[in-house]
């Protein structure tokens, strides 16, 4: 998980996820299994993201948590995935699960990677603690580190407003979770230099409090004249 931007409280986010990291990693070590939080539609977006990348593509799992989506990506395609997260505890769990991978402890609004370092960025529920005002800084960083034509996939809780989280995975925490309007988020991506390829708005399941949103985009520099996006 990640703080996502300068308008959030990164210390509080890091402390909360440090506290729950071990329990989180034990409860949901990967995606795609019975009982995991993702719906089949959600994972279809991940498969479409992975399928849009060249073999061996450099991919950043931004806000990687304990590395559970890296496990899923590894099963989909031969990709060179590394991760980053603001939580030292989560990165420690990710390194245990993926000792061959590279991980960094960092906020998404100030990534320690060079320009055009990656073919793809996956931000899977990594912006849920970032208020809408903090998203432009995050999206600017994603745009900076992606190569021309690079792909981005966002997953997030869709809607408006926020809620306070005081307990998670058996631990007392202090977190604010933000919902993001899918069209407004798409507009922010376009303002940051992305072309939105497709988005999915999914109604909540019985176990969810809110609808879910997913946006797949490409760095706009790749577009050629006359080419239309997929909606």
mmCIF file of C-alpha atoms in Angstrom:
data_model
loop_
_atom_site.group_PDB
_atom_site.id
_atom_site.type_symbol
_atom_site.label_atom_id
_atom_site.label_comp_id
_atom_site.label_asym_id
_atom_site.label_seq_id
_atom_site.Cartn_x
_atom_site.Cartn_y
_atom_site.Cartn_z
ATOM 1 C CA UNK A 1 0.000 0.000 0.000
ATOM 2 C CA UNK A 2 1.093 3.572 -0.410
ATOM 3 C CA UNK A 3 0.426 7.090 0.768
ATOM 4 C CA UNK A 4 0.171 8.195 -2.832
ATOM 5 C CA UNK A 5 0.787 11.902 -2.491
ATOM 6 C CA UNK A 6 1.686 15.007 -0.542
ATOM 7 C CA UNK A 7 -1.878 15.676 0.675
ATOM 8 C CA UNK A 8 -2.094 12.461 2.698
ATOM 9 C CA UNK A 9 -0.384 11.562 5.964
ATOM 10 C CA UNK A 10 2.362 9.149 4.898
ATOM 11 C CA UNK A 11 3.596 8.430 8.419
ATOM 12 C CA UNK A 12 0.166 7.245 9.555
ATOM 13 C CA UNK A 13 -0.275 5.080 6.450
ATOM 14 C CA UNK A 14 3.150 3.514 6.872
ATOM 15 C CA UNK A 15 2.577 2.785 10.560
ATOM 16 C CA UNK A 16 -0.798 1.190 9.898
ATOM 17 C CA UNK A 17 0.512 -1.122 7.191
ATOM 18 C CA UNK A 18 3.621 -1.938 9.187
ATOM 19 C CA UNK A 19 1.302 -3.151 11.934
ATOM 20 C CA UNK A 20 -0.831 -5.378 9.696
ATOM 21 C CA UNK A 21 1.843 -6.564 7.250
ATOM 22 C CA UNK A 22 2.420 -10.032 8.662
ATOM 23 C CA UNK A 23 -1.285 -10.804 9.065
ATOM 24 C CA UNK A 24 -2.065 -9.399 5.626
ATOM 25 C CA UNK A 25 0.596 -11.507 3.932
ATOM 26 C CA UNK A 26 -0.658 -14.659 5.667
ATOM 27 C CA UNK A 27 -4.336 -14.082 4.866
ATOM 28 C CA UNK A 28 -4.094 -13.105 1.188
ATOM 29 C CA UNK A 29 -0.707 -14.167 -0.214
ATOM 30 C CA UNK A 30 -1.795 -13.965 -3.852
ATOM 31 C CA UNK A 31 -4.780 -13.212 -6.104
ATOM 32 C CA UNK A 32 -7.114 -15.510 -7.987
ATOM 33 C CA UNK A 33 -7.939 -17.992 -5.231
ATOM 34 C CA UNK A 34 -11.313 -18.689 -3.608
ATOM 35 C CA UNK A 35 -11.834 -16.258 -0.764
ATOM 36 C CA UNK A 36 -9.523 -13.592 -2.156
ATOM 37 C CA UNK A 37 -10.973 -10.075 -2.531
ATOM 38 C CA UNK A 38 -10.798 -9.831 -6.323
ATOM 39 C CA UNK A 39 -13.750 -10.577 -8.583
ATOM 40 C CA UNK A 40 -13.152 -12.347 -11.898
ATOM 41 C CA UNK A 41 -13.843 -9.065 -13.713
ATOM 42 C CA UNK A 42 -11.110 -7.380 -11.684
ATOM 43 C CA UNK A 43 -8.559 -10.014 -12.607
ATOM 44 C CA UNK A 44 -9.604 -9.827 -16.251
ATOM 45 C CA UNK A 45 -8.327 -6.247 -16.235
ATOM 46 C CA UNK A 46 -4.994 -7.436 -14.846
ATOM 47 C CA UNK A 47 -4.768 -10.050 -17.580
ATOM 48 C CA UNK A 48 -5.504 -7.417 -20.227
ATOM 49 C CA UNK A 49 -2.796 -5.202 -18.738
ATOM 50 C CA UNK A 50 -0.246 -8.033 -18.742
ATOM 51 C CA UNK A 51 -1.249 -9.030 -22.255
ATOM 52 C CA UNK A 52 -0.578 -5.507 -23.547
ATOM 53 C CA UNK A 53 3.091 -5.685 -22.521
ATOM 54 C CA UNK A 54 6.014 -7.149 -24.483
ATOM 55 C CA UNK A 55 7.707 -10.297 -23.242
ATOM 56 C CA UNK A 56 10.208 -9.505 -20.500
ATOM 57 C CA UNK A 57 8.747 -6.035 -19.947
ATOM 58 C CA UNK A 58 9.945 -4.039 -16.954
ATOM 59 C CA UNK A 59 6.927 -3.516 -14.677
ATOM 60 C CA UNK A 60 6.575 -1.606 -11.418
ATOM 61 C CA UNK A 61 4.025 -2.794 -8.886
ATOM 62 C CA UNK A 62 3.500 0.605 -7.274
ATOM 63 C CA UNK A 63 2.187 0.232 -3.755
ATOM 64 C CA UNK A 64 2.968 -3.473 -3.900
ATOM 65 C CA UNK A 65 2.102 -4.306 -0.300
ATOM 66 C CA UNK A 66 3.262 -7.845 0.484
ATOM 67 C CA UNK A 67 3.787 -8.633 -3.215
ATOM 68 C CA UNK A 68 0.612 -10.620 -3.814
ATOM 69 C CA UNK A 69 -0.032 -9.182 -7.286
ATOM 70 C CA UNK A 70 3.537 -9.974 -8.326
ATOM 71 C CA UNK A 71 2.723 -13.625 -7.700
ATOM 72 C CA UNK A 72 -0.303 -13.288 -9.959
ATOM 73 C CA UNK A 73 1.602 -11.442 -12.686
ATOM 74 C CA UNK A 74 4.334 -14.081 -12.625
ATOM 75 C CA UNK A 75 1.735 -16.694 -13.554
ATOM 76 C CA UNK A 76 0.477 -14.636 -16.501
ATOM 77 C CA UNK A 77 3.525 -13.627 -18.501
ATOM 78 C CA UNK A 78 7.345 -13.453 -18.456
ATOM 79 C CA UNK A 79 7.702 -9.985 -16.948
ATOM 80 C CA UNK A 80 10.513 -8.307 -15.010
ATOM 81 C CA UNK A 81 8.458 -7.037 -12.071
ATOM 82 C CA UNK A 82 9.724 -5.031 -9.132
ATOM 83 C CA UNK A 83 7.801 -3.297 -6.388
ATOM 84 C CA UNK A 84 7.672 -0.317 -4.091
ATOM 85 C CA UNK A 85 5.649 0.590 -1.042
ATOM 86 C CA UNK A 86 5.699 3.186 1.702
ATOM 87 C CA UNK A 87 5.501 0.503 4.414
ATOM 88 C CA UNK A 88 8.761 -1.069 5.554
ATOM 89 C CA UNK A 89 6.780 -3.972 7.002
ATOM 90 C CA UNK A 90 4.993 -4.661 3.740
ATOM 91 C CA UNK A 91 8.220 -4.503 1.752
ATOM 92 C CA UNK A 92 9.791 -6.934 4.214
ATOM 93 C CA UNK A 93 6.965 -9.397 3.508
ATOM 94 C CA UNK A 94 7.275 -8.820 -0.241
ATOM 95 C CA UNK A 95 10.995 -9.596 -0.116
ATOM 96 C CA UNK A 96 10.285 -12.843 1.718
ATOM 97 C CA UNK A 97 7.760 -13.861 -0.925
ATOM 98 C CA UNK A 98 9.928 -12.750 -3.850
ATOM 99 C CA UNK A 99 13.599 -12.826 -2.823
ATOM 100 C CA UNK A 100 14.718 -12.541 -6.452
ATOM 101 C CA UNK A 101 12.875 -9.246 -6.994
ATOM 102 C CA UNK A 102 13.889 -5.659 -6.280
ATOM 103 C CA UNK A 103 11.842 -3.544 -3.851
ATOM 104 C CA UNK A 104 12.035 0.032 -2.621
ATOM 105 C CA UNK A 105 10.477 1.795 0.353
ATOM 106 C CA UNK A 106 9.076 5.015 -1.069
ATOM 107 C CA UNK A 107 6.014 7.161 -1.609
ATOM 108 C CA UNK A 108 4.455 7.062 -5.063
ATOM 109 C CA UNK A 109 4.646 10.834 -5.349
ATOM 110 C CA UNK A 110 8.471 10.717 -5.346
ATOM 111 C CA UNK A 111 9.600 7.493 -6.976
ATOM 112 C CA UNK A 112 13.343 6.682 -6.958
ATOM 113 C CA UNK A 113 13.467 5.561 -10.594
ATOM 114 C CA UNK A 114 14.848 7.184 -13.676
ATOM 115 C CA UNK A 115 12.754 8.607 -16.487
ATOM 116 C CA UNK A 116 11.322 5.979 -18.861
ATOM 117 C CA UNK A 117 12.435 3.066 -16.695
ATOM 118 C CA UNK A 118 9.348 0.844 -17.097
ATOM 119 C CA UNK A 119 7.097 -0.591 -19.777
ATOM 120 C CA UNK A 120 4.216 -0.864 -17.329
ATOM 121 C CA UNK A 121 2.963 0.327 -13.934
ATOM 122 C CA UNK A 122 0.383 -1.556 -11.894
ATOM 123 C CA UNK A 123 -1.211 0.474 -9.088
ATOM 124 C CA UNK A 124 -3.594 -2.063 -7.578
ATOM 125 C CA UNK A 125 -5.598 -0.341 -4.843
ATOM 126 C CA UNK A 126 -2.546 1.794 -4.154
ATOM 127 C CA UNK A 127 -4.349 5.162 -4.336
ATOM 128 C CA UNK A 128 -7.052 4.365 -1.778
ATOM 129 C CA UNK A 129 -5.335 6.460 0.916
ATOM 130 C CA UNK A 130 -4.662 9.354 -1.460
ATOM 131 C CA UNK A 131 -7.238 12.167 -1.602
ATOM 132 C CA UNK A 132 -8.227 13.344 -5.084
ATOM 133 C CA UNK A 133 -6.060 16.452 -4.672
ATOM 134 C CA UNK A 134 -3.002 14.221 -4.288
ATOM 135 C CA UNK A 135 -3.539 12.184 -7.448
ATOM 136 C CA UNK A 136 -1.946 14.564 -10.003
ATOM 137 C CA UNK A 137 1.460 14.266 -8.296
ATOM 138 C CA UNK A 138 1.219 10.466 -8.360
ATOM 139 C CA UNK A 139 0.094 10.317 -11.982
ATOM 140 C CA UNK A 140 2.892 12.687 -13.006
ATOM 141 C CA UNK A 141 5.410 10.265 -11.495
ATOM 142 C CA UNK A 142 3.832 7.300 -13.280
ATOM 143 C CA UNK A 143 4.028 9.215 -16.551
ATOM 144 C CA UNK A 144 7.654 10.147 -15.913
ATOM 145 C CA UNK A 145 8.911 6.621 -15.230
ATOM 146 C CA UNK A 146 7.006 4.977 -18.092
ATOM 147 C CA UNK A 147 8.564 4.543 -21.512
ATOM 148 C CA UNK A 148 6.771 5.935 -24.575
ATOM 149 C CA UNK A 149 3.694 3.802 -25.050
ATOM 150 C CA UNK A 150 3.977 2.403 -21.523
ATOM 151 C CA UNK A 151 0.890 0.883 -19.914
ATOM 152 C CA UNK A 152 -0.801 1.740 -16.630
ATOM 153 C CA UNK A 153 -3.520 -0.093 -14.705
ATOM 154 C CA UNK A 154 -5.291 1.425 -11.715
ATOM 155 C CA UNK A 155 -7.600 -0.435 -9.345
ATOM 156 C CA UNK A 156 -9.475 1.498 -6.653
ATOM 157 C CA UNK A 157 -12.684 1.895 -4.687
ATOM 158 C CA UNK A 158 -15.064 3.919 -6.835
ATOM 159 C CA UNK A 159 -17.335 6.750 -5.769
ATOM 160 C CA UNK A 160 -16.937 9.920 -3.733
ATOM 161 C CA UNK A 161 -16.140 10.692 -0.139
ATOM 162 C CA UNK A 162 -14.016 8.930 2.433
ATOM 163 C CA UNK A 163 -14.263 6.776 5.542
ATOM 164 C CA UNK A 164 -12.136 6.161 8.602
ATOM 165 C CA UNK A 165 -10.622 2.737 9.246
ATOM 166 C CA UNK A 166 -9.860 1.928 12.873
ATOM 167 C CA UNK A 167 -9.304 -1.828 12.699
ATOM 168 C CA UNK A 168 -7.757 -3.988 9.992
ATOM 169 C CA UNK A 169 -6.554 -7.598 10.011
ATOM 170 C CA UNK A 170 -6.916 -7.745 13.792
ATOM 171 C CA UNK A 171 -4.973 -4.552 14.513
ATOM 172 C CA UNK A 172 -6.019 -1.090 15.639
ATOM 173 C CA UNK A 173 -5.085 1.424 12.951
ATOM 174 C CA UNK A 174 -5.786 5.023 11.946
ATOM 175 C CA UNK A 175 -6.399 5.284 8.219
ATOM 176 C CA UNK A 176 -8.524 7.317 5.849
ATOM 177 C CA UNK A 177 -9.777 5.481 2.774
ATOM 178 C CA UNK A 178 -10.812 7.640 -0.195
ATOM 179 C CA UNK A 179 -13.219 6.733 -2.966
ATOM 180 C CA UNK A 180 -12.387 8.085 -6.419
ATOM 181 C CA UNK A 181 -14.856 9.003 -9.125
ATOM 182 C CA UNK A 182 -13.917 6.972 -12.168
ATOM 183 C CA UNK A 183 -14.520 9.700 -14.769
ATOM 184 C CA UNK A 184 -12.741 12.349 -12.714
ATOM 185 C CA UNK A 185 -9.804 10.007 -12.210
ATOM 186 C CA UNK A 186 -9.691 9.296 -15.954
ATOM 187 C CA UNK A 187 -9.662 13.051 -16.600
ATOM 188 C CA UNK A 188 -6.733 13.486 -14.202
ATOM 189 C CA UNK A 189 -4.846 10.760 -16.040
ATOM 190 C CA UNK A 190 -5.446 12.479 -19.366
ATOM 191 C CA UNK A 191 -4.210 15.729 -17.838
ATOM 192 C CA UNK A 192 -1.032 13.937 -16.792
ATOM 193 C CA UNK A 193 -0.298 12.774 -20.336
ATOM 194 C CA UNK A 194 -2.124 9.452 -20.539
ATOM 195 C CA UNK A 195 -4.608 8.154 -23.066
ATOM 196 C CA UNK A 196 -7.360 6.161 -21.375
ATOM 197 C CA UNK A 197 -7.840 2.845 -23.177
ATOM 198 C CA UNK A 198 -10.720 1.401 -21.161
ATOM 199 C CA UNK A 199 -12.314 1.491 -17.768
ATOM 200 C CA UNK A 200 -14.534 -0.774 -15.713
ATOM 201 C CA UNK A 201 -17.052 0.241 -13.081
ATOM 202 C CA UNK A 202 -18.205 -2.744 -11.050
ATOM 203 C CA UNK A 203 -21.030 -2.857 -8.524
ATOM 204 C CA UNK A 204 -20.027 -3.987 -5.023
ATOM 205 C CA UNK A 205 -20.290 -7.603 -4.014
ATOM 206 C CA UNK A 206 -21.990 -8.607 -0.776
ATOM 207 C CA UNK A 207 -18.628 -8.388 0.992
ATOM 208 C CA UNK A 208 -17.769 -4.890 -0.294
ATOM 209 C CA UNK A 209 -18.808 -1.464 0.967
ATOM 210 C CA UNK A 210 -18.377 0.361 -2.319
ATOM 211 C CA UNK A 211 -18.271 -0.062 -6.063
ATOM 212 C CA UNK A 212 -14.896 -0.813 -7.645
ATOM 213 C CA UNK A 213 -13.158 1.063 -10.442
ATOM 214 C CA UNK A 214 -10.414 0.078 -12.883
ATOM 215 C CA UNK A 215 -8.718 2.185 -15.544
ATOM 216 C CA UNK A 216 -6.253 0.949 -18.144
ATOM 217 C CA UNK A 217 -4.255 3.660 -19.903
ATOM 218 C CA UNK A 218 -1.176 4.189 -22.052
ATOM 219 C CA UNK A 219 1.392 6.930 -22.033
ATOM 220 C CA UNK A 220 0.080 9.257 -24.706
ATOM 221 C CA UNK A 221 3.385 9.661 -26.569
ATOM 222 C CA UNK A 222 2.784 6.259 -28.179
ATOM 223 C CA UNK A 223 -0.376 7.270 -30.024
ATOM 224 C CA UNK A 224 -0.141 7.602 -33.784
ATOM 225 C CA UNK A 225 -2.215 9.898 -35.917
ATOM 226 C CA UNK A 226 -5.681 8.543 -36.611
ATOM 227 C CA UNK A 227 -5.480 5.753 -34.048
ATOM 228 C CA UNK A 228 -8.521 5.497 -31.805
ATOM 229 C CA UNK A 229 -8.541 4.369 -28.168
ATOM 230 C CA UNK A 230 -10.470 1.292 -27.077
ATOM 231 C CA UNK A 231 -13.471 2.289 -24.953
#
